[in-house]
Every structure is written in C-alpha cells, then in structure tokens.
PDB file of C-alpha atoms in Angstrom:
ATOM      1  CA  SER A1328      -6.773  -7.687   2.058  1.00 47.00           C
ATOM      2  CA  VAL A1329      -6.725  -4.992   4.692  1.00 50.00           C
ATOM      3  CA  PHE A1330      -7.132  -5.280   8.462  1.00 47.00           C
ATOM      4  CA  ALA A1331     -10.490  -3.850   9.710  1.00 50.00           C
ATOM      5  CA  GLN A1332     -12.366  -4.138   6.436  1.00 48.00           C
ATOM      6  CA  ALA A1333     -15.948  -5.398   6.412  1.00 50.00           C
ATOM      7  CA  THR A1334     -16.726  -7.466   3.307  1.00 48.00           C
ATOM      8  CA  LYS A1335     -18.492 -10.691   2.372  1.00 56.00           C
ATOM      9  CA  MET A1336     -15.138 -12.419   2.828  1.00 52.00           C
ATOM     10  CA  SER A1337     -14.611 -11.079   6.388  1.00 49.00           C
ATOM     11  CA  PHE A1338     -16.955 -11.542   9.311  1.00 53.00           C
ATOM     12  CA  HIS A1339     -18.344  -8.299  10.656  1.00 52.00           C
ATOM     13  CA  GLY A1340     -21.173  -7.096  12.830  1.00 59.00           C
ATOM     14  CA  ARG A1341     -21.669  -5.761  16.331  1.00 57.00           C
ATOM     15  CA  ALA A1342     -19.266  -8.226  17.925  1.00 57.00           C
ATOM     16  CA  MET A1343     -16.697  -8.301  15.113  1.00 55.00           C
ATOM     17  CA  THR A1344     -15.516  -5.020  13.624  1.00 56.00           C
ATOM     18  CA  GLY A1345     -14.117  -6.581  10.470  1.00 58.00           C
ATOM     19  CA  LYS A1346     -11.049  -8.553   9.523  1.00 59.00           C
ATOM     20  CA  THR A1347      -8.931  -9.162  12.634  1.00 62.00           C
ATOM     21  CA  GLU A1348      -5.732 -10.709  11.320  1.00 67.00           C
ATOM     22  CA  ARG A1349      -2.874  -8.685   9.907  1.00 65.00           C
ATOM     23  CA  ARG A1350      -2.391  -8.497   6.185  1.00 73.00           C
ATOM     24  CA  LYS A1351       0.108 -10.907   4.673  1.00 85.00           C
ATOM     25  CA  GLU A1352       2.639  -8.843   2.762  1.00 91.00           C
ATOM     26  CA  LEU A1353       3.197 -11.235  -0.145  1.00 93.00           C
ATOM     27  CA  ALA A1354       5.722  -8.998  -1.895  1.00 92.00           C
ATOM     28  CA  ASN A1355       7.690  -8.300   1.314  1.00 93.00           C
ATOM     29  CA  ILE A1356       7.838 -12.022   2.086  1.00 94.00           C
ATOM     30  CA  SER A1357       8.858 -12.861  -1.482  1.00 94.00           C
ATOM     31  CA  MET A1358      11.758 -10.428  -1.645  1.00 95.00           C
ATOM     32  CA  MET A1359      13.299 -12.043   1.442  1.00 93.00           C
ATOM     33  CA  HIS A1360      13.961 -15.173  -0.615  1.00 92.00           C
ATOM     34  CA  PRO A1361      17.336 -15.149  -2.347  1.00 88.00           C
ATOM     35  CA  ASP A1362      17.444 -14.226  -6.010  1.00 95.00           C
ATOM     36  CA  VAL A1363      13.724 -13.592  -6.560  1.00 98.00           C
ATOM     37  CA  TYR A1364      12.592 -10.617  -8.656  1.00 98.00           C
ATOM     38  CA  VAL A1365       9.620  -8.963  -6.942  1.00 98.00           C
ATOM     39  CA  ALA A1366       7.483  -6.056  -8.060  1.00 98.00           C
ATOM     40  CA  GLN A1367       4.475  -4.521  -6.350  1.00 98.00           C
ATOM     41  CA  THR A1368       2.472  -2.379  -8.742  1.00 98.00           C
ATOM     42  CA  THR A1369      -0.935  -1.293 -10.048  1.00 96.00           C
ATOM     43  CA  ALA A1370      -2.423  -0.823 -13.512  1.00 93.00           C
ATOM     44  CA  ALA A1371      -3.080   2.798 -12.475  1.00 95.00           C
ATOM     45  CA  HIS A1372       0.693   3.329 -12.736  1.00 97.00           C
ATOM     46  CA  PRO A1373       1.210   2.108 -16.331  1.00 97.00           C
ATOM     47  CA  ASN A1374       4.934   2.904 -16.653  1.00 98.00           C
ATOM     48  CA  HIS A1375       5.724   1.075 -13.417  1.00 98.00           C
ATOM     49  CA  PHE A1376       3.353  -1.749 -14.284  1.00 98.00           C
ATOM     50  CA  TYR A1377       4.828  -2.385 -17.741  1.00 98.00           C
ATOM     51  CA  LYS A1378       8.400  -2.110 -16.467  1.00 98.00           C
ATOM     52  CA  ALA A1379       7.624  -4.636 -13.715  1.00 98.00           C
ATOM     53  CA  VAL A1380       6.000  -7.131 -16.097  1.00 98.00           C
ATOM     54  CA  LEU A1381       8.734  -6.834 -18.742  1.00 98.00           C
ATOM     55  CA  GLU A1382      11.545  -7.177 -16.195  1.00 98.00           C
ATOM     56  CA  ALA A1383       9.802 -10.115 -14.495  1.00 98.00           C
ATOM     57  CA  ASN A1384       9.525 -11.898 -17.858  1.00 98.00           C
ATOM     58  CA  GLU A1385      13.204 -11.265 -18.608  1.00 98.00           C
ATOM     59  CA  TYR A1386      14.456 -12.257 -15.154  1.00 98.00           C
ATOM     60  CA  PRO A1387      16.457 -15.528 -15.250  1.00 98.00           C
ATOM     61  CA  GLY A1388      14.792 -17.013 -12.185  1.00 97.00           C
ATOM     62  CA  PRO A1389      11.674 -16.811 -10.062  1.00 97.00           C
ATOM     63  CA  ALA A1390       9.713 -13.574 -10.458  1.00 98.00           C
ATOM     64  CA  ILE A1391       6.607 -12.335  -8.681  1.00 98.00           C
ATOM     65  CA  VAL A1392       4.493  -9.354  -9.690  1.00 98.00           C
ATOM     66  CA  ASN A1393       1.930  -8.400  -7.036  1.00 97.00           C
ATOM     67  CA  VAL A1394      -0.735  -6.166  -8.612  1.00 96.00           C
ATOM     68  CA  TYR A1395      -3.383  -4.207  -6.690  1.00 91.00           C
ATOM     69  CA  THR A1396      -6.834  -3.645  -8.070  1.00 86.00           C
ATOM     70  CA  THR A1397     -10.167  -3.000  -6.454  1.00 80.00           C
ATOM     71  CA  CYS A1398     -13.041  -5.417  -6.286  1.00 76.00           C
ATOM     72  CA  GLN A1399     -15.688  -2.759  -6.756  1.00 60.00           C
ATOM     73  CA  PRO A1400     -18.619  -4.572  -5.074  1.00 55.00           C
ATOM     74  CA  GLU A1401     -16.507  -5.872  -2.155  1.00 69.00           C
ATOM     75  CA  HIS A1402     -14.684  -2.581  -1.604  1.00 64.00           C
ATOM     76  CA  GLY A1403     -17.843  -0.516  -1.916  1.00 60.00           C
ATOM     77  CA  VAL A1404     -16.727   1.725  -4.780  1.00 63.00           C
ATOM     78  CA  GLY A1405     -18.272   2.537  -8.155  1.00 70.00           C
ATOM     79  CA  ASP A1406     -17.519   0.445 -11.214  1.00 75.00           C
ATOM     80  CA  ASN A1407     -15.704   3.391 -12.789  1.00 79.00           C
ATOM     81  CA  MET A1408     -13.390   3.957  -9.807  1.00 79.00           C
ATOM     82  CA  ALA A1409     -10.740   1.208 -10.155  1.00 85.00           C
ATOM     83  CA  TYR A1410      -8.050   3.574 -11.479  1.00 91.00           C
ATOM     84  CA  GLN A1411      -8.638   6.262  -8.833  1.00 92.00           C
ATOM     85  CA  GLN A1412      -8.790   3.764  -5.964  1.00 91.00           C
ATOM     86  CA  ALA A1413      -5.589   2.000  -7.047  1.00 93.00           C
ATOM     87  CA  LYS A1414      -3.800   5.337  -7.351  1.00 95.00           C
ATOM     88  CA  MET A1415      -5.031   6.389  -3.923  1.00 94.00           C
ATOM     89  CA  ALA A1416      -4.003   3.024  -2.411  1.00 95.00           C
ATOM     90  CA  VAL A1417      -0.447   3.857  -3.479  1.00 97.00           C
ATOM     91  CA  ASP A1418      -0.644   7.523  -2.435  1.00 98.00           C
ATOM     92  CA  SER A1419      -1.923   6.515   1.031  1.00 97.00           C
ATOM     93  CA  ARG A1420       0.825   3.921   1.600  1.00 97.00           C
ATOM     94  CA  ALA A1421      -1.837   1.182   1.754  1.00 95.00           C
ATOM     95  CA  PHE A1422      -0.102  -0.487  -1.222  1.00 96.00           C
ATOM     96  CA  PRO A1423       3.340   1.015  -1.928  1.00 98.00           C
ATOM     97  CA  LEU A1424       4.936   0.517  -5.321  1.00 98.00           C
ATOM     98  CA  PHE A1425       8.341  -1.102  -5.457  1.00 98.00           C
ATOM     99  CA  ILE A1426      10.703  -3.187  -7.514  1.00 98.00           C
ATOM    100  CA  HIS A1427      13.210  -5.567  -5.971  1.00 98.00           C
ATOM    101  CA  ASP A1428      15.725  -6.681  -8.607  1.00 98.00           C
ATOM    102  CA  PRO A1429      18.528  -8.955  -7.337  1.00 98.00           C
ATOM    103  CA  ARG A1430      20.610  -8.148 -10.436  1.00 97.00           C
ATOM    104  CA  LEU A1431      21.204  -4.617  -9.165  1.00 97.00           C
ATOM    105  CA  GLY A1432      23.579  -5.452  -6.332  1.00 96.00           C
ATOM    106  CA  ASP A1433      24.422  -7.443  -3.254  1.00 95.00           C
ATOM    107  CA  THR A1434      22.530  -5.381  -0.671  1.00 96.00           C
ATOM    108  CA  MET A1435      18.821  -4.772  -0.222  1.00 96.00           C
ATOM    109  CA  ARG A1436      19.544  -1.052  -0.569  1.00 96.00           C
ATOM    110  CA  ASP A1437      20.919  -1.711  -4.065  1.00 97.00           C
ATOM    111  CA  ARG A1438      18.109  -4.062  -5.070  1.00 97.00           C
ATOM    112  CA  LEU A1439      14.989  -2.275  -3.789  1.00 98.00           C
ATOM    113  CA  SER A1440      13.512   0.847  -5.382  1.00 98.00           C
ATOM    114  CA  LEU A1441      10.617   2.933  -4.031  1.00 98.00           C
ATOM    115  CA  ARG A1442      11.096   5.747  -6.574  1.00 96.00           C
ATOM    116  CA  ALA A1443       7.692   5.280  -8.234  1.00 97.00           C
ATOM    117  CA  ASN A1444       5.836   6.314  -5.038  1.00 98.00           C
ATOM    118  CA  PRO A1445       4.850   9.924  -4.486  1.00 97.00           C
ATOM    119  CA  ALA A1446       7.094  11.676  -1.929  1.00 96.00           C
ATOM    120  CA  PRO A1447       9.217   8.582  -1.192  1.00 96.00           C
ATOM    121  CA  LYS A1448      11.164  10.376   1.579  1.00 96.00           C
ATOM    122  CA  LYS A1449       8.024  11.434   3.450  1.00 96.00           C
ATOM    123  CA  ASP A1450       5.654   9.575   5.754  1.00 96.00           C
ATOM    124  CA  TRP A1451       2.613  10.650   3.758  1.00 97.00           C
ATOM    125  CA  TYR A1452       1.954  12.148   0.362  1.00 97.00           C
ATOM    126  CA  VAL A1453       0.533  15.687   0.411  1.00 97.00           C
ATOM    127  CA  ILE A1454      -1.304  16.964  -2.665  1.00 96.00           C
ATOM    128  CA  PRO A1455       0.667  20.055  -3.703  1.00 96.00           C
ATOM    129  CA  LYS A1456      -2.290  22.149  -4.920  1.00 97.00           C
ATOM    130  CA  THR A1457      -4.561  21.553  -1.913  1.00 97.00           C
ATOM    131  CA  GLY A1458      -2.193  20.618   0.909  1.00 97.00           C
ATOM    132  CA  GLU A1459      -4.406  17.582   1.643  1.00 97.00           C
ATOM    133  CA  ARG A1460      -2.542  14.722   3.302  1.00 97.00           C
ATOM    134  CA  ILE A1461      -3.317  11.351   1.733  1.00 97.00           C
ATOM    135  CA  ASP A1462      -2.954   8.823   4.510  1.00 97.00           C
ATOM    136  CA  PHE A1463      -4.639   5.487   5.088  1.00 96.00           C
ATOM    137  CA  VAL A1464      -7.673   7.085   6.778  1.00 97.00           C
ATOM    138  CA  ALA A1465      -8.193   9.445   3.806  1.00 96.00           C
ATOM    139  CA  TRP A1466      -8.210   6.424   1.472  1.00 93.00           C
ATOM    140  CA  ALA A1467     -10.455   4.355   3.772  1.00 93.00           C
ATOM    141  CA  LYS A1468     -13.068   7.151   3.719  1.00 93.00           C
ATOM    142  CA  THR A1469     -13.480   6.564  -0.016  1.00 90.00           C
ATOM    143  CA  GLU A1470     -14.329   2.860   0.320  1.00 88.00           C
ATOM    144  CA  GLY A1471     -17.585   1.421   1.639  1.00 81.00           C
ATOM    145  CA  ARG A1472     -15.850  -1.529   3.310  1.00 87.00           C
ATOM    146  CA  PHE A1473     -14.514   0.825   6.012  1.00 87.00           C
ATOM    147  CA  LYS A1474     -17.729   2.815   6.513  1.00 86.00           C
ATOM    148  CA  ARG A1475     -18.474   1.321   9.917  1.00 89.00           C
ATOM    149  CA  HIS A1476     -15.147   2.694  11.210  1.00 91.00           C
ATOM    150  CA  PHE A1477     -16.216   6.326  10.922  1.00 91.00           C
ATOM    151  CA  ASP A1478     -18.589   8.078  13.294  1.00 93.00           C
ATOM    152  CA  ARG A1479     -21.298  10.503  12.163  1.00 92.00           C
ATOM    153  CA  GLU A1480     -18.815  13.374  12.130  1.00 94.00           C
ATOM    154  CA  GLY A1481     -16.449  11.375   9.911  1.00 92.00           C
ATOM    155  CA  GLU A1482     -13.891  10.692  12.640  1.00 95.00           C
ATOM    156  CA  PRO A1483     -12.063   7.348  12.337  1.00 96.00           C
ATOM    157  CA  SER A1484     -12.286   4.606  14.964  1.00 94.00           C
ATOM    158  CA  GLU A1485      -9.309   3.628  17.101  1.00 94.00           C
ATOM    159  CA  HIS A1486      -9.242   0.380  15.157  1.00 90.00           C
ATOM    160  CA  LEU A1487      -8.803   2.240  11.871  1.00 93.00           C
ATOM    161  CA  LEU A1488      -6.141   4.490  13.380  1.00 95.00           C
ATOM    162  CA  SER A1489      -4.220   1.372  14.417  1.00 94.00           C
ATOM    163  CA  VAL A1490      -4.373   0.155  10.812  1.00 94.00           C
ATOM    164  CA  GLN A1491      -3.021   3.516   9.678  1.00 96.00           C
ATOM    165  CA  SER A1492      -0.156   3.138  12.137  1.00 95.00           C
ATOM    166  CA  GLU A1493       0.552  -0.366  10.829  1.00 95.00           C
ATOM    167  CA  ARG A1494       0.612   0.883   7.211  1.00 96.00           C
ATOM    168  CA  LEU A1495       3.044   3.637   8.194  1.00 96.00           C
ATOM    169  CA  SER A1496       5.250   1.035   9.933  1.00 95.00           C
ATOM    170  CA  ASN A1497       5.269  -1.049   6.753  1.00 96.00           C
ATOM    171  CA  TRP A1498       6.219   2.055   4.751  1.00 97.00           C
ATOM    172  CA  HIS A1499       9.065   2.818   7.179  1.00 97.00           C
ATOM    173  CA  PHE A1500      10.230  -0.811   6.894  1.00 96.00           C
ATOM    174  CA  LEU A1501      10.373  -0.510   3.096  1.00 97.00           C
ATOM    175  CA  GLN A1502      12.145   2.850   3.311  1.00 97.00           C
ATOM    176  CA  ASP A1503      14.732   1.379   5.674  1.00 96.00           C
ATOM    177  CA  LEU A1504      15.331  -1.627   3.397  1.00 97.00           C
ATOM    178  CA  ALA A1505      15.695   0.643   0.360  1.00 97.00           C
ATOM    179  CA  GLY A1506      18.039   3.028   2.172  1.00 96.00           C
ATOM    180  CA  VAL A1507      15.645   5.947   1.825  1.00 96.00           C
ATOM    181  CA  ASP A1508      16.296   8.674   4.373  1.00 90.00           C
ATOM    182  CA  ASN A1509      12.839   9.401   5.728  1.00 86.00           C
ATOM    183  CA  GLU A1510      12.196  13.008   6.587  1.00 74.00           C
ATOM    184  CA  ARG A1511       9.996  11.800   9.451  1.00 67.00           C
ATOM    185  CA  SER A1512       7.105  14.124  10.069  1.00 54.00           C
ATOM    186  CA  GLU A1513       6.144  15.142  13.569  1.00 47.00           C
ATOM    187  CA  GLU A1514       2.455  14.459  12.909  1.00 48.00           C
ATOM    188  CA  ARG A1515       1.376  10.846  12.449  1.00 45.00           C
TER     189      ARG A1515
END
C-alpha cells in the first residue's frame, strides 16, 4: 500500500494524515535474493502479465509475481475503473512494471527489464497527444484515498509531494539497476 493513503486499513484523521510508514517493495526485496525470478505486473498490461506468469511457471526455482490491482472501495474509485487505475499506477511510476530473470545473465543489468513501462528513459510519462505529465500526484488525484491531501484548488500537500519524490527515487533505483540511462528532467 502507498504512504499517505487514508483507508479503513490505515489510521487517518486530524492528527494522522494517513499511512505513515514507507511502502515495502516486495518485488525489489525479492529480486535481491539469488536466483529468484521476479515480475511486477498488472492485468491491465496483458502481454506483460501473461509473459510474467508463463515465465514464472517455467522457472526452475523460486518465482514471485507481484500483481497490482485496485480495491475499488478502499481506493475510492468506481467498480468499472480497475483497468484504468492499474494502467495509471504504472504510468505514474507508483507501480513500475519489470521482469527480473536470473537466466539472462550474471549482472542485474542483464537480468532486469523495464521495457514494458512507458518512456522507460524518462522520469515521468507524458501523454503524447495532450502533453499531460502522469506523475504520482496526477494518479493520486484520481483516487479517493488521497482526497484529503489536496486543497480546494487541487494543489497537493507537502506530504503527497514527498510521496511523489519517493516514487521517483524508486524509479531511479530501478533504472540504475537495469542500466537504463535516464534522461533526467529538470522539473521534478
């Protein structure tokens, strides 16, 4: 779950602004173990999802497939929005797609692929037709669990901006591990 969210599973109110502990990156932790196949995927990315499941089943050792999906009531989104929210979680770097396959080489750079993400060399994905940047704050605006972190004008709280910074740091970490040359943007 995500830092700063307000759900039934996280205390929130005037004194507590939502979940206070950092997210545990299950897939990141798992790929640090030797010879473990790890995939992080969503059902909104069917080619990546099926590839991850098939490869995990064929892998001759431990395999973990971490799959993102919304919990519509907890996340504060409509019942028909699971696909869109999962896609936007990937686009916003809240839940990057990757496959770590130890069979592909001796180095992390050889084993880890971020290719399924939009604009894998960039900090943030920008929708080509509109020029809209899809960052963590853009995604958080679409989910009720983050509503309290936006003022009346729609500006995000400092707390939410710190979560965005943390998500970007995680993305940079994955890019570095995968050997992706990030064309770091000047605007964060």
